[in-house]
Amino acid sequence: DIQMTQSPSSLSASVGDRVTITCRASQSINNYLNWYQQKPGKAPKLLIYAASSLQSGVPSRFSGSGSGTDFTLTISSLQPEDFATYYCQQSYSTPFTFGPGTKVDIK
Amino acid sequence: QVQLQESDPGLVQPSETLSLTCTVSGGSISSYYWSWIRQPAGKGLEWIGRIYTSGSTNYNPSLKSRLTMSVDTSKNQFSLKLSSVTAADTAVYYCARVTAYWFDPWGQGTLVTVSS
């Protein structure tokens, strides 16, 4: 199985801050990397697919980059509605696997 | 707009079989893969498996011996059966469409508790 790690596991930030979350795969996954946002009691929501493609309807302050084993999700200017947990997920091979999540909360 | 809704089995007895159905509305179930994903309380996401509308499946090896997935295109539904459940199977279970190589959209999730 491909193992996914994320850093940090949690972070505190203020509205307007630039936030960067890192995801690493245990082997090369090309660009088969997706990012999801999950708020308490809700289903995850797709933000970024194929490492850098913005899902329709997702604000442009979200962006993704990377290829191979190292990937980044960036929120350019954190908004109140962005406080949530973020997960990366590889779709290079089954079993599909998720990172452990990064919780973004209010400083 | 495609929407997914999981059934609500609620409480399942240990050693019994957990059965879930996902109903797809607003679009056809055909020509897509469909997945189940679960999340224990306060923990991360675990992919359970996927099924194509032809019936072809891929299961997570960690669950494969206990897992059966099926699809009913006439009802626009797909289902999961997980046998010999234990407390470790207690989780919120989500169904989701596999769009190319990502999960979107997702159902709202249903909490399944394994307890006597």
mmCIF file of C-alpha atoms in Angstrom:
data_model
loop_
_atom_site.group_PDB
_atom_site.id
_atom_site.type_symbol
_atom_site.label_atom_id
_atom_site.label_comp_id
_atom_site.label_asym_id
_atom_site.label_seq_id
_atom_site.Cartn_x
_atom_site.Cartn_y
_atom_site.Cartn_z
ATOM 1 C CA ASP A 1 0.000 0.000 0.000
ATOM 2 C CA ILE A 2 1.110 3.568 -0.638
ATOM 3 C CA GLN A 3 1.485 5.448 2.640
ATOM 4 C CA MET A 4 0.540 9.120 2.782
ATOM 5 C CA THR A 5 1.877 11.534 5.382
ATOM 6 C CA GLN A 6 0.909 15.143 6.024
ATOM 7 C CA SER A 7 2.563 17.975 7.878
ATOM 8 C CA PRO A 8 1.802 19.650 10.074
ATOM 9 C CA SER A 9 -0.878 17.570 11.794
ATOM 10 C CA SER A 10 -2.437 20.792 13.010
ATOM 11 C CA LEU A 11 -1.852 24.504 12.755
ATOM 12 C CA SER A 12 -3.275 27.692 14.152
ATOM 13 C CA ALA A 13 -3.655 30.636 11.832
ATOM 14 C CA SER A 14 -5.397 33.979 11.542
ATOM 15 C CA VAL A 15 -7.811 35.242 8.930
ATOM 16 C CA GLY A 16 -5.777 36.571 6.031
ATOM 17 C CA ASP A 17 -2.785 34.317 6.652
ATOM 18 C CA ARG A 18 -1.152 32.275 3.917
ATOM 19 C CA VAL A 19 -1.338 28.601 4.858
ATOM 20 C CA THR A 20 0.670 25.736 3.375
ATOM 21 C CA ILE A 21 0.050 22.043 4.011
ATOM 22 C CA THR A 22 2.431 19.361 2.796
ATOM 23 C CA CYS A 23 1.618 15.812 1.730
ATOM 24 C CA ARG A 24 4.184 13.113 0.971
ATOM 25 C CA ALA A 25 3.684 9.716 -0.664
ATOM 26 C CA SER A 26 5.801 6.664 0.149
ATOM 27 C CA GLN A 27 6.484 6.168 -3.563
ATOM 28 C CA SER A 28 6.005 8.178 -6.727
ATOM 29 C CA ILE A 29 2.358 8.723 -7.587
ATOM 30 C CA ASN A 30 2.942 11.079 -10.536
ATOM 31 C CA ASN A 31 0.146 13.635 -10.152
ATOM 32 C CA TYR A 32 -2.530 11.242 -8.843
ATOM 33 C CA LEU A 33 -3.084 13.336 -5.746
ATOM 34 C CA ASN A 34 -6.309 14.929 -4.521
ATOM 35 C CA TRP A 35 -7.141 17.282 -1.664
ATOM 36 C CA TYR A 36 -10.340 17.366 0.402
ATOM 37 C CA GLN A 37 -11.720 19.705 3.038
ATOM 38 C CA GLN A 38 -13.838 18.332 5.874
ATOM 39 C CA LYS A 39 -15.813 20.325 8.406
ATOM 40 C CA PRO A 40 -17.170 18.748 11.621
ATOM 41 C CA GLY A 41 -20.144 16.495 11.021
ATOM 42 C CA LYS A 42 -19.903 16.868 7.241
ATOM 43 C CA ALA A 43 -18.659 14.755 4.374
ATOM 44 C CA PRO A 44 -15.316 15.622 2.817
ATOM 45 C CA LYS A 45 -15.449 18.033 -0.095
ATOM 46 C CA LEU A 46 -13.136 17.838 -3.102
ATOM 47 C CA LEU A 47 -10.938 20.925 -3.470
ATOM 48 C CA ILE A 48 -8.092 19.966 -5.796
ATOM 49 C CA TYR A 49 -7.727 16.988 -8.132
ATOM 50 C CA ALA A 50 -4.767 15.725 -10.133
ATOM 51 C CA ALA A 51 -2.428 17.660 -7.833
ATOM 52 C CA SER A 52 -3.168 21.121 -9.191
ATOM 53 C CA SER A 53 -6.610 21.312 -10.820
ATOM 54 C CA LEU A 54 -9.161 23.391 -8.948
ATOM 55 C CA GLN A 55 -12.559 21.718 -8.575
ATOM 56 C CA SER A 56 -15.431 23.755 -10.018
ATOM 57 C CA GLY A 57 -16.897 26.139 -7.469
ATOM 58 C CA VAL A 58 -13.867 26.108 -5.172
ATOM 59 C CA PRO A 59 -12.452 29.586 -4.438
ATOM 60 C CA SER A 60 -9.267 30.510 -6.266
ATOM 61 C CA ARG A 61 -7.437 31.134 -2.981
ATOM 62 C CA PHE A 62 -6.940 27.356 -2.874
ATOM 63 C CA SER A 63 -4.149 25.956 -5.004
ATOM 64 C CA GLY A 64 -2.205 22.719 -5.253
ATOM 65 C CA SER A 65 1.196 21.821 -6.580
ATOM 66 C CA GLY A 66 3.673 18.978 -6.748
ATOM 67 C CA SER A 67 4.397 15.759 -8.538
ATOM 68 C CA GLY A 68 6.056 12.464 -7.745
ATOM 69 C CA THR A 69 6.142 12.149 -3.967
ATOM 70 C CA ASP A 70 5.819 15.705 -2.627
ATOM 71 C CA PHE A 71 2.722 17.864 -2.817
ATOM 72 C CA THR A 72 1.455 21.115 -1.353
ATOM 73 C CA LEU A 73 -1.942 22.653 -0.697
ATOM 74 C CA THR A 74 -1.854 26.422 -0.288
ATOM 75 C CA ILE A 75 -4.562 28.771 0.937
ATOM 76 C CA SER A 76 -3.432 32.223 -0.133
ATOM 77 C CA SER A 77 -5.559 34.221 2.303
ATOM 78 C CA LEU A 78 -7.329 32.210 4.985
ATOM 79 C CA GLN A 79 -11.026 32.970 5.384
ATOM 80 C CA PRO A 80 -13.296 32.151 8.361
ATOM 81 C CA GLU A 81 -14.997 29.351 6.411
ATOM 82 C CA ASP A 82 -11.638 27.658 5.740
ATOM 83 C CA PHE A 83 -11.172 26.447 9.302
ATOM 84 C CA ALA A 84 -11.458 22.692 8.800
ATOM 85 C CA THR A 85 -9.447 19.501 8.420
ATOM 86 C CA TYR A 86 -7.667 18.881 5.121
ATOM 87 C CA TYR A 87 -6.839 15.445 3.715
ATOM 88 C CA CYS A 88 -4.702 14.397 0.787
ATOM 89 C CA GLN A 89 -5.501 11.174 -1.077
ATOM 90 C CA GLN A 90 -3.611 9.161 -3.672
ATOM 91 C CA SER A 91 -5.402 7.584 -6.595
ATOM 92 C CA TYR A 92 -2.322 6.108 -8.279
ATOM 93 C CA SER A 93 -3.084 2.571 -7.168
ATOM 94 C CA THR A 94 -5.534 0.610 -5.067
ATOM 95 C CA PRO A 95 -6.033 0.512 -2.184
ATOM 96 C CA PHE A 96 -6.547 4.243 -2.425
ATOM 97 C CA THR A 97 -5.151 5.853 0.708
ATOM 98 C CA PHE A 98 -5.593 9.124 2.553
ATOM 99 C CA GLY A 99 -3.207 11.184 4.594
ATOM 100 C CA PRO A 100 -3.936 11.489 8.317
ATOM 101 C CA GLY A 101 -5.260 15.017 7.954
ATOM 102 C CA THR A 102 -4.225 18.546 8.902
ATOM 103 C CA LYS A 103 -6.517 20.481 11.201
ATOM 104 C CA VAL A 104 -6.546 24.221 10.630
ATOM 105 C CA ASP A 105 -7.953 26.220 13.513
ATOM 106 C CA ILE A 106 -8.190 29.799 14.638
ATOM 107 C CA LYS A 107 -5.233 31.424 16.329
ATOM 108 C CA GLN B 1 -26.655 17.591 -9.923
ATOM 109 C CA VAL B 2 -25.842 14.113 -8.741
ATOM 110 C CA GLN B 3 -26.645 13.383 -5.101
ATOM 111 C CA LEU B 4 -25.897 10.300 -3.022
ATOM 112 C CA GLN B 5 -27.764 9.046 0.032
ATOM 113 C CA GLU B 6 -26.677 6.220 2.298
ATOM 114 C CA SER B 7 -29.189 3.970 4.034
ATOM 115 C CA ASP B 8 -29.262 3.999 7.834
ATOM 116 C CA PRO B 9 -28.699 0.608 9.455
ATOM 117 C CA GLY B 10 -27.972 2.211 12.852
ATOM 118 C CA LEU B 11 -26.976 -0.506 15.331
ATOM 119 C CA VAL B 12 -25.438 -3.782 14.183
ATOM 120 C CA GLN B 13 -24.760 -6.724 16.477
ATOM 121 C CA PRO B 14 -21.180 -7.994 16.803
ATOM 122 C CA SER B 15 -20.436 -10.935 14.475
ATOM 123 C CA GLU B 16 -23.400 -9.987 12.278
ATOM 124 C CA THR B 17 -23.347 -8.534 8.747
ATOM 125 C CA LEU B 18 -23.439 -4.808 8.137
ATOM 126 C CA SER B 19 -25.520 -3.907 5.067
ATOM 127 C CA LEU B 20 -25.551 -0.470 3.451
ATOM 128 C CA THR B 21 -27.116 0.878 0.280
ATOM 129 C CA CYS B 22 -26.292 4.094 -1.530
ATOM 130 C CA THR B 23 -28.995 5.610 -3.728
ATOM 131 C CA VAL B 24 -27.885 7.857 -6.570
ATOM 132 C CA SER B 25 -30.232 10.607 -7.733
ATOM 133 C CA GLY B 26 -29.963 13.370 -10.300
ATOM 134 C CA GLY B 27 -27.995 11.264 -12.741
ATOM 135 C CA SER B 28 -27.339 7.757 -13.987
ATOM 136 C CA ILE B 29 -25.253 5.283 -12.056
ATOM 137 C CA SER B 30 -23.942 3.870 -15.330
ATOM 138 C CA SER B 31 -20.363 4.202 -16.580
ATOM 139 C CA TYR B 32 -18.798 5.200 -13.283
ATOM 140 C CA TYR B 33 -16.957 3.583 -10.427
ATOM 141 C CA TRP B 34 -18.633 3.978 -7.030
ATOM 142 C CA SER B 35 -16.851 3.745 -3.703
ATOM 143 C CA TRP B 36 -17.374 3.279 0.012
ATOM 144 C CA ILE B 37 -15.182 5.127 2.511
ATOM 145 C CA ARG B 38 -15.400 5.056 6.300
ATOM 146 C CA GLN B 39 -14.255 7.218 9.169
ATOM 147 C CA PRO B 40 -14.172 6.163 12.838
ATOM 148 C CA ALA B 41 -15.049 8.936 15.233
ATOM 149 C CA GLY B 42 -12.225 11.438 15.530
ATOM 150 C CA LYS B 43 -10.034 9.542 13.070
ATOM 151 C CA GLY B 44 -9.044 9.625 9.423
ATOM 152 C CA LEU B 45 -10.561 8.263 6.239
ATOM 153 C CA GLU B 46 -10.268 4.647 5.081
ATOM 154 C CA TRP B 47 -11.129 3.548 1.550
ATOM 155 C CA ILE B 48 -13.211 0.372 1.640
ATOM 156 C CA GLY B 49 -13.582 -0.483 -2.037
ATOM 157 C CA ARG B 50 -15.096 0.403 -5.381
ATOM 158 C CA ILE B 51 -17.470 -1.137 -7.889
ATOM 159 C CA TYR B 52 -18.029 -0.384 -11.561
ATOM 160 C CA THR B 53 -21.497 -0.521 -13.022
ATOM 161 C CA SER B 54 -20.512 -3.744 -14.795
ATOM 162 C CA GLY B 55 -20.057 -5.305 -11.354
ATOM 163 C CA SER B 56 -16.267 -5.301 -11.406
ATOM 164 C CA THR B 57 -14.824 -4.639 -7.948
ATOM 165 C CA ASN B 58 -11.646 -3.625 -6.141
ATOM 166 C CA TYR B 59 -11.514 -4.118 -2.391
ATOM 167 C CA ASN B 60 -9.169 -2.900 0.306
ATOM 168 C CA PRO B 61 -7.093 -5.986 1.190
ATOM 169 C CA SER B 62 -7.593 -5.207 4.873
ATOM 170 C CA LEU B 63 -11.332 -5.886 4.486
ATOM 171 C CA LYS B 64 -11.467 -8.128 1.433
ATOM 172 C CA SER B 65 -12.230 -11.386 3.238
ATOM 173 C CA ARG B 66 -15.366 -9.885 4.813
ATOM 174 C CA LEU B 67 -16.545 -7.572 2.042
ATOM 175 C CA THR B 68 -19.050 -7.854 -0.789
ATOM 176 C CA MET B 69 -20.131 -4.982 -2.999
ATOM 177 C CA SER B 70 -22.914 -5.054 -5.572
ATOM 178 C CA VAL B 71 -24.708 -2.710 -7.938
ATOM 179 C CA ASP B 72 -28.322 -2.505 -9.120
ATOM 180 C CA THR B 73 -28.459 -0.242 -12.153
ATOM 181 C CA SER B 74 -32.250 -0.571 -12.438
ATOM 182 C CA LYS B 75 -32.604 1.088 -9.030
ATOM 183 C CA ASN B 76 -29.596 3.417 -9.377
ATOM 184 C CA GLN B 77 -28.157 1.886 -6.227
ATOM 185 C CA PHE B 78 -25.006 0.185 -5.056
ATOM 186 C CA SER B 79 -24.487 -1.738 -1.862
ATOM 187 C CA LEU B 80 -21.967 -2.962 0.676
ATOM 188 C CA LYS B 81 -22.056 -6.004 2.926
ATOM 189 C CA LEU B 82 -19.407 -6.406 5.614
ATOM 190 C CA SER B 83 -19.568 -9.653 7.544
ATOM 191 C CA SER B 84 -18.415 -10.641 11.036
ATOM 192 C CA VAL B 85 -18.353 -7.072 12.285
ATOM 193 C CA THR B 86 -16.666 -5.996 15.507
ATOM 194 C CA ALA B 87 -16.499 -2.740 17.428
ATOM 195 C CA ALA B 88 -13.586 -1.761 15.174
ATOM 196 C CA ASP B 89 -16.077 -1.437 12.306
ATOM 197 C CA THR B 90 -17.964 1.329 14.101
ATOM 198 C CA ALA B 91 -17.647 4.403 11.908
ATOM 199 C CA VAL B 92 -19.381 6.894 9.677
ATOM 200 C CA TYR B 93 -19.716 5.234 6.284
ATOM 201 C CA TYR B 94 -19.721 7.392 3.163
ATOM 202 C CA CYS B 95 -20.552 6.504 -0.401
ATOM 203 C CA ALA B 96 -18.980 8.488 -3.213
ATOM 204 C CA ARG B 97 -18.717 8.578 -6.979
ATOM 205 C CA VAL B 98 -15.280 7.995 -8.415
ATOM 206 C CA THR B 99 -14.974 10.712 -11.055
ATOM 207 C CA ALA B 100 -11.910 9.790 -13.091
ATOM 208 C CA TYR B 101 -9.449 9.393 -10.177
ATOM 209 C CA TRP B 102 -11.096 11.348 -7.366
ATOM 210 C CA PHE B 103 -14.111 11.104 -5.085
ATOM 211 C CA ASP B 104 -16.855 13.539 -5.961
ATOM 212 C CA PRO B 105 -19.608 13.901 -4.925
ATOM 213 C CA TRP B 106 -20.000 12.232 -1.528
ATOM 214 C CA GLY B 107 -23.076 11.187 0.398
ATOM 215 C CA GLN B 108 -23.738 12.842 3.735
ATOM 216 C CA GLY B 109 -22.574 9.753 5.618
ATOM 217 C CA THR B 110 -24.305 7.347 7.970
ATOM 218 C CA LEU B 111 -23.137 6.333 11.439
ATOM 219 C CA VAL B 112 -22.937 2.586 11.953
ATOM 220 C CA THR B 113 -22.445 1.395 15.518
ATOM 221 C CA VAL B 114 -21.452 -2.179 16.269
ATOM 222 C CA SER B 115 -22.638 -3.057 19.734
ATOM 223 C CA SER B 116 -24.760 -5.581 21.581
#
